[in-house]
Coordinates of C-alpha atoms and ligand atoms in Angstrom, one line a residue:
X1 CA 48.4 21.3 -31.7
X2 CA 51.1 23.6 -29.8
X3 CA 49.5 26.7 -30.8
X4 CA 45.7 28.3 -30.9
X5 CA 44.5 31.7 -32.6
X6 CA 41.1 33.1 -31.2
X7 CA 39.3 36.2 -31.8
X8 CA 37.5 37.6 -28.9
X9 CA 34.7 39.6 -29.4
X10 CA 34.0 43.1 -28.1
X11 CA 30.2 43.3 -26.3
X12 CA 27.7 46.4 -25.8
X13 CA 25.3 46.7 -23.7
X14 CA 22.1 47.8 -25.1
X15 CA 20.6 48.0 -21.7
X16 CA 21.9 48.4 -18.1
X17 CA 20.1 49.0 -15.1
X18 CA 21.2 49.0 -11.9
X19 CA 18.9 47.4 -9.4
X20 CA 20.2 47.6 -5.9
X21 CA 23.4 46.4 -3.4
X22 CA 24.2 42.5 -3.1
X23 CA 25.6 40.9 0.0
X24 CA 28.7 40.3 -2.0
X25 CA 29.2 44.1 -2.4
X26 CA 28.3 44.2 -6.1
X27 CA 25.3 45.5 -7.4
X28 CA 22.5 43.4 -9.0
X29 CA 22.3 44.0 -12.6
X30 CA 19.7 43.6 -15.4
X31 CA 21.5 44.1 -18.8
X32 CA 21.0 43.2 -22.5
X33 CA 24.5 42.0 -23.8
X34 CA 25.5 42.2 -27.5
X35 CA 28.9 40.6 -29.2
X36 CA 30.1 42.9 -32.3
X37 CA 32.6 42.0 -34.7
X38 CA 35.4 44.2 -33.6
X39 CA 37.7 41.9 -31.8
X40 CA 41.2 41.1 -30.4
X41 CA 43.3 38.4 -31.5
X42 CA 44.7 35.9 -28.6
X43 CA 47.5 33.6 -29.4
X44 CA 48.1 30.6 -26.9
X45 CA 51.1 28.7 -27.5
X46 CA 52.7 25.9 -25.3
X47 CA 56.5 26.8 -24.5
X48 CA 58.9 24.6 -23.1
X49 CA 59.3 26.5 -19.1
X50 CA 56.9 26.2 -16.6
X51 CA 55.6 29.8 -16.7
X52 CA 52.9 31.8 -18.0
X53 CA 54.1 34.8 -20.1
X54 CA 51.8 37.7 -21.4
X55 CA 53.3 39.4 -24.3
X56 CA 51.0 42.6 -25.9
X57 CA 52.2 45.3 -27.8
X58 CA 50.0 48.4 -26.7
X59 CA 50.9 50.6 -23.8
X60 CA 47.9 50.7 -21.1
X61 CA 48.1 46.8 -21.5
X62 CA 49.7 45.1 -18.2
X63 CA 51.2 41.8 -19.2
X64 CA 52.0 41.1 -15.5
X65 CA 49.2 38.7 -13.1
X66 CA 46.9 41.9 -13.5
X67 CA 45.8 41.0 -16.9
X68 CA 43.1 38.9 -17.0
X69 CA 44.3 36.6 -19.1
X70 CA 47.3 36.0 -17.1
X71 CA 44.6 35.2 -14.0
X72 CA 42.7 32.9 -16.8
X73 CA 45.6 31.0 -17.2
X74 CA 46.9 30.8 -14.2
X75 CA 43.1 29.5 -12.7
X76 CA 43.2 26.8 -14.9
X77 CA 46.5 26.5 -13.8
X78 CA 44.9 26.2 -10.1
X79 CA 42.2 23.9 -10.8
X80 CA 44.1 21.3 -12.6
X81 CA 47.3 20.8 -10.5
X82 CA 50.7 19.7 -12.2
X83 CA 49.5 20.4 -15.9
X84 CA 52.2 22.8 -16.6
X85 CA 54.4 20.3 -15.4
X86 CA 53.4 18.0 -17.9
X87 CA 52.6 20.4 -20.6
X88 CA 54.7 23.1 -20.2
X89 CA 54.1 27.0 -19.7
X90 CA 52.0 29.0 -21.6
X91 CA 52.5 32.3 -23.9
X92 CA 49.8 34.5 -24.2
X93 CA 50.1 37.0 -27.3
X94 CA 47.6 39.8 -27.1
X95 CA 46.8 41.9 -30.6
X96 CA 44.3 44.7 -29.2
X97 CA 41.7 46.2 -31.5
X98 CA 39.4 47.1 -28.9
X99 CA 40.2 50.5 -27.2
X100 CA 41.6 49.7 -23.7
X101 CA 39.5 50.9 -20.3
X102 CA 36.3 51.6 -22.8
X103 CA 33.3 49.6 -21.3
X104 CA 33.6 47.2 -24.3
X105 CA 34.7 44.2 -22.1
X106 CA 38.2 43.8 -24.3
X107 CA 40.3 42.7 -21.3
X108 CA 37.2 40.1 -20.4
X109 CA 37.1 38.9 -24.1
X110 CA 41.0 38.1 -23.5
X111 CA 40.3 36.1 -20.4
X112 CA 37.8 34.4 -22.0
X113 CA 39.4 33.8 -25.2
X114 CA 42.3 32.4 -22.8
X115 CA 40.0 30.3 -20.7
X116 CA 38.6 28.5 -24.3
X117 CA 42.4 28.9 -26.0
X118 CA 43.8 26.6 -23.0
X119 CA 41.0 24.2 -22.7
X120 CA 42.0 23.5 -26.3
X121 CA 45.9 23.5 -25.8
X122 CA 45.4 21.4 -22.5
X123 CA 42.8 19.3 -24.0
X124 CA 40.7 19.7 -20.7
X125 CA 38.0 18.8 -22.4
X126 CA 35.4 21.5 -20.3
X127 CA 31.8 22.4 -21.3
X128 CA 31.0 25.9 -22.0
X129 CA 29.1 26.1 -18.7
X130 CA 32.4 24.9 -17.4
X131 CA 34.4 27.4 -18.6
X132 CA 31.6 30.1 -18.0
X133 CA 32.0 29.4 -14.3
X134 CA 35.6 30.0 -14.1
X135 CA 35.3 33.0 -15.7
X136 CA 32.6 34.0 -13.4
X137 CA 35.0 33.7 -10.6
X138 CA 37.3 36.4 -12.7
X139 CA 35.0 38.9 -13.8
X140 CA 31.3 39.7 -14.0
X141 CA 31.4 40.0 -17.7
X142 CA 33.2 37.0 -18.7
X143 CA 30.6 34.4 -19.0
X144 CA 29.1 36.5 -21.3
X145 CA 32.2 36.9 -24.0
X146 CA 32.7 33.2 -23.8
X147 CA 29.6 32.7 -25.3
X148 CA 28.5 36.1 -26.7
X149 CA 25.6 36.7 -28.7
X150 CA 22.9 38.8 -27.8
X151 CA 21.8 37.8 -23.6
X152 CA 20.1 39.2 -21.0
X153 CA 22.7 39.1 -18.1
X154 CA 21.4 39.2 -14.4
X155 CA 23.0 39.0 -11.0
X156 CA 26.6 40.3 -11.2
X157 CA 26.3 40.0 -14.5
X158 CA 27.3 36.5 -15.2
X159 CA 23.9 35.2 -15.0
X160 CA 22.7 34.8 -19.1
X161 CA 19.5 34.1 -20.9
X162 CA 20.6 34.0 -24.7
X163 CA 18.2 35.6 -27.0
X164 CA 17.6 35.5 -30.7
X165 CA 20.1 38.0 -32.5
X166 CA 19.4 40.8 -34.7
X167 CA 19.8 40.4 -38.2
X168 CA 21.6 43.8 -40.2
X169 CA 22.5 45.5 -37.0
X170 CA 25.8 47.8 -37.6
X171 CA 27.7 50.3 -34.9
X172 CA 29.3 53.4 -35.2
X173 CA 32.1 53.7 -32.0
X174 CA 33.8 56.4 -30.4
X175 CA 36.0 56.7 -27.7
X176 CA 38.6 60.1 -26.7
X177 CA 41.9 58.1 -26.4
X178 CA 42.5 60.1 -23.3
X179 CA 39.1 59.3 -21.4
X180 CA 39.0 56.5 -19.5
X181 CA 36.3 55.5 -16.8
X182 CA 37.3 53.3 -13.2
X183 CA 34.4 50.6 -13.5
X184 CA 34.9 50.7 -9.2
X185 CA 34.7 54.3 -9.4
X186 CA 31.3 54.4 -11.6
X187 CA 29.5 52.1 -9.7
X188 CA 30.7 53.3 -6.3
X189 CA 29.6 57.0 -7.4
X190 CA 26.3 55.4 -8.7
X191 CA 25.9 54.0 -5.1
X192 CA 27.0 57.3 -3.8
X193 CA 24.2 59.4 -5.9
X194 CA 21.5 56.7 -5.9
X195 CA 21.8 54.1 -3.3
X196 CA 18.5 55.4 -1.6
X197 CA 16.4 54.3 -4.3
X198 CA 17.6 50.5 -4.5
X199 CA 15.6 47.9 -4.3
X200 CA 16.5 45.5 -1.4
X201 CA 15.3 42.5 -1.1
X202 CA 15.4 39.4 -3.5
X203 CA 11.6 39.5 -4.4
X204 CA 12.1 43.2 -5.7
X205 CA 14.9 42.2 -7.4
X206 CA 12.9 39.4 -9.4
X207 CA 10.0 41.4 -9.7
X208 CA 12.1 43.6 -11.9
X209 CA 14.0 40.8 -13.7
X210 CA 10.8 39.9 -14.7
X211 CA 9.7 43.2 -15.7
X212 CA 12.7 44.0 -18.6
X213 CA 12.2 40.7 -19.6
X214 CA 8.6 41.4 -20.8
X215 CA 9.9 45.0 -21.1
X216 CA 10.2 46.9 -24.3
X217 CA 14.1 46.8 -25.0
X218 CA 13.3 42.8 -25.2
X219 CA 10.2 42.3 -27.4
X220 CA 11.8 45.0 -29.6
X221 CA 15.0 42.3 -29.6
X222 CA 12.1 39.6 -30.1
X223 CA 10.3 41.5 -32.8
X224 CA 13.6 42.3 -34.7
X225 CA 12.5 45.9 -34.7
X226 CA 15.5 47.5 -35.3
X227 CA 13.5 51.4 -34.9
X228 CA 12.5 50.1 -31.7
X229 CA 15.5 49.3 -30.2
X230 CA 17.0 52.3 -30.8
X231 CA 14.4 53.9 -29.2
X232 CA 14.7 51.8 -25.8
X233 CA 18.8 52.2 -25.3
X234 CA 19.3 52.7 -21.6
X235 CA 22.3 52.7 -19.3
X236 CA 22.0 54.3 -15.8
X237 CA 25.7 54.8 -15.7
X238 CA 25.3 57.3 -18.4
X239 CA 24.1 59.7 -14.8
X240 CA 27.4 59.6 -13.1
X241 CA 29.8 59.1 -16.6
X242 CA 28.4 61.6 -18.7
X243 CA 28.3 64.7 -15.7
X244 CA 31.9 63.6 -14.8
X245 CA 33.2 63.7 -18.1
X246 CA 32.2 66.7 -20.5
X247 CA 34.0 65.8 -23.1
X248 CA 32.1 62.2 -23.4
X249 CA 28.6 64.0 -22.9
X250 CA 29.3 66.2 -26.2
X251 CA 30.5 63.7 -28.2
X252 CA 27.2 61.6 -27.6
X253 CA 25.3 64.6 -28.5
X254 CA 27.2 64.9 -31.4
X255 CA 26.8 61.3 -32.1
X256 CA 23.1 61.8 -31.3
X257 CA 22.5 64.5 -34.0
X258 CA 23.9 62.3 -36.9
X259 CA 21.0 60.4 -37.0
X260 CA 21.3 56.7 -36.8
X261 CA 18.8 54.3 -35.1
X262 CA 19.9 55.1 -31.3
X263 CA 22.9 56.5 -29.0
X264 CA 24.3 55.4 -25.7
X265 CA 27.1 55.1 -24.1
X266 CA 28.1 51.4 -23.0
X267 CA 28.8 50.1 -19.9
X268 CA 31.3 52.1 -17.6
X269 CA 32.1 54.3 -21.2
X270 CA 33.1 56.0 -22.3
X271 CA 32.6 54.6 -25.5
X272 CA 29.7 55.9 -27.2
X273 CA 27.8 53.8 -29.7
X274 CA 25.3 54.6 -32.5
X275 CA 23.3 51.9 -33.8
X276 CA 22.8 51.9 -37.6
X277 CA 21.2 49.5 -39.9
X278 CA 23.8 48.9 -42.8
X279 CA 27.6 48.8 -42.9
X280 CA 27.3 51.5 -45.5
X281 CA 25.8 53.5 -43.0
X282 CA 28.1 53.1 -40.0
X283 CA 30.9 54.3 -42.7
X284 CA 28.9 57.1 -43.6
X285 CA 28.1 58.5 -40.4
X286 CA 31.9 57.2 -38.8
X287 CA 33.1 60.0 -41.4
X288 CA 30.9 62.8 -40.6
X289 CA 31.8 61.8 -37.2
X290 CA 35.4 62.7 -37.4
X291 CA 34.3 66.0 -39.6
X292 CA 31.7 67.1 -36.7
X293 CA 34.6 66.3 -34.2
X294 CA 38.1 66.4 -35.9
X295 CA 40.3 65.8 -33.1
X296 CA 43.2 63.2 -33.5
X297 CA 42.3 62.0 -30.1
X298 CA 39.0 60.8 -31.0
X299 CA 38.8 57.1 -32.2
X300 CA 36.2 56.2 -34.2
X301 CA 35.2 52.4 -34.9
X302 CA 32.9 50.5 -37.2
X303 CA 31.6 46.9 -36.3
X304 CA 28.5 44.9 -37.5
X305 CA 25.8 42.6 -34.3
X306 CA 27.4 38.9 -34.1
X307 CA 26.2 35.8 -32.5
X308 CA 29.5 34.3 -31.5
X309 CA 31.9 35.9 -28.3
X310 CA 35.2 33.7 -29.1
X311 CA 35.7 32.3 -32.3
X312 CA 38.5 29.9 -33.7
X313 CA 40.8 31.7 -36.0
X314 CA 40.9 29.4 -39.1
Ligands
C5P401 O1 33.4 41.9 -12.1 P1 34.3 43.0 -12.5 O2 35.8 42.8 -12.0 O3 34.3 43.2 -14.0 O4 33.8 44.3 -11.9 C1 34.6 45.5 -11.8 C2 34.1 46.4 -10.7 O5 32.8 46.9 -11.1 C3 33.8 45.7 -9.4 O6 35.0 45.7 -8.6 C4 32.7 46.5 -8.8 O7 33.3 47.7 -8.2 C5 31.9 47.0 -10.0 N1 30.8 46.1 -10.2 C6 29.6 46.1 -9.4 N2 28.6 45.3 -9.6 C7 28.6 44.4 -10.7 C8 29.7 44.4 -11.5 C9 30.8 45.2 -11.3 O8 29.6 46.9 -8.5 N3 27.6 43.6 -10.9

C-alpha cells in the first residue's frame, strides 16, 4: 500500500488539575481525557524524493518542521536510519475539522495519526506503547490521541489509565475564530498566579493521583452517570483563560444557561463545551447557541464520546 487515510480524533478534557512544578519544567497533571468524533483526516502517501512534505489547506496551519506532523515524521525518520532512502519521502495531506489553537489537541491528533499512518506505510511493525512513547517525546498529549478513549492522564500528561467509556454522551462546541490561547502562556500565568500553592514533592503528588482516582469525576465515569459528570467538570485553567479573555467567559455563561448536562472550557481553550445526552440535543442547543450569540465569528460544533483516537479510514 503507497497510501493511508486516518481520522484523528479531537479529545476534551473533562477534568484538569494542575498539581505542582516538575523538574523538567512542566507541571504535573491529573486529567480525565475524552476522544469525540469530530476529527481531521491525515493522508500519508509514499513519494518518490527523499523528503517529507506537509501539504494543508487552512491558513493558521504551518506545513513547515513546526507542525507536528512534520516532527512525527521526521522522528521516525530519526529512529530508523536510511528508510527514506529505501522507501522514499513522505506527503503528509492535512484536512482540518478541528478549530486550530483551541485546546482540542488537533495538531496532536495529526502527529499521532502520522506516527500510526507511517508505521503502516513503513511497515515498522511498532506496538501502540511503541508509538505512544515517540509521541511522548513530541508532545504531552499525544499518547493519549494515539489511543483515545476516555483515560485518566498523569505526569505531563502522557501517563494513561484507560477507563470504561460513556455510552450516549454528545457535545455542543464553540470556539470565537479570533480567540486563540498560548498553551506556554496559560500554564506559565497559572504558575505566575498560583505557584505558591503547589504541591512539591512526589508523595503529594501521588497522594492526589490517588485522590481523583477514587474522586467523584471518576466513579461518576464508573457509574455511567451522565448527571454526575456534568456536575464534576473542572479545569483550573479556566482561572487564568476565562479573566484574560472576556469574550470566552460570556460565551460559557451563555453556553451555561442553555441547559445541558455540564459546561467547561477544555484544556488551554478556548473552546467551550457543553455536554448533552443525545445528538438531537447537541443540534438543538448548537442552534440556540448561534441565536443567543449570532456572530459570524463564533464556531459552533457538534460531536458524539468515542472510544477510538486514530482510526483507519476504510
Ligand atoms: O507538551 P506540549 O508541547 O503539548 O506542551 C505545550 C506547553 O504547555 C509546554 O511547553 C508547557 O509550557 C505547557 N505544559 C506544561 N505542563 C504540562 C504540559 C504542557 O507546563 N504537563
Amino acid at each position: 500500500m503507497r497510501l493511508y487515510t486516518l481520522l484523528a480524533a479531537a479529545k476534551i478534557n473533562l477534568y484538569l488539575e494542575i498539581v505542582g512544578d516538575r523538574p523538567d519544567g512542566f507541571h504535573e497533571l491529573i486529567m480525565v481525557m475524552q476522544s469525540i468524533s469530530l476529527a481531521d483526516r491525515v493522508t500519508v502517501r509514499s513519494i518518490g524524493v527523499d523528503e517529507i512534505r506537509v501539504r494543508c489547506d487552512h491558513p493558521l496551519v504551518p506545513t513547515d518542521d513546526t507542525n507536528l506532523a512534520y516532527r512525527a515524521a521526521a522522528l521516525l525518520a530519526d529512529r530508523f536510519p536510511g528508510i527514506i532512502a529505501k522507501l522514499g519521502g513522505v506527503e503528509i495531506t492535512l484536512e482540518k475539522q478541528i478549530p486550530v489553537g483551541a485546546g482540542l489537541a488537533g495538531g496532536s491528533g495529526n502527529g499521532a495519526s502520522v506516527l500510526v499512518g507511517l508505521d503502516l506505510l513503513w511497515q515498522l511493525g511498532l506496538t501502540q506503547e511503541e508509538l505512544q512513547n515517540l509521541g511522548a517525546e513530541l508532545g504531552s498529549d499525544i499518547p493519549f490521541c494515539v489511543s483515545g478513549g476516555t483515560a485518566i492522564a498523569t505526569g505531563r500528561g502522557e501517563l494513561l489509565d484507560p477507563l470504561h467509556g460513556v455510552d450516549g454522551l454528545h457535545v455542543v462546541l464553540a470556539k470565537y475564530g479570533s480567540e486563540f490561547v498560548s498553551t506556554p502562556w496559560a500554564y506559565r500565568t497559572y504558575r505566575a498566579e498560583f505557584g505558591d500553592s503547589y504541591l512539591v514533592d512526589a508523595a503529594g503528588f501521588e497522594q492526589r493521583r490517588s485522590q481523583v482516582r477514587s474522586g467523584a469525576m471518576v466513579a461518576a465515569i464508573g457509574h455511567q452517570d451522565k448527571g454526575a459528570i456534568g456536575q464534576h467538570l473542572s479545569n483550573d485553567l479556566e482561572k487564568v483563560v476565562l479573566p484574560a479573555h472576556p469574550k470566552t467567559a460570556h460565551l460559557k455563561t451563555v453556553m451555561a444557561s442553555l441547559g445541558g448536562l455540564g459546561t467547561l472550557m477544555s484544556g488551554s481553550g478556548p473552546t467551550v463545551f457543553t455536554l448533552v445526552d443525545s445528538q438531537e440535543a447537541a443540534e438543538t442547543m448548537a442552534q440556540q447557541l448561534k441565536v443567543e450569540i449570532p456572530d459570524p465569528d463564533l464556531g459552533v460544533w457538534t460531536a458524539a464520546f468515542t472510544s477510538t483516537g486514530i482510526q483507519l479510514e476504510t
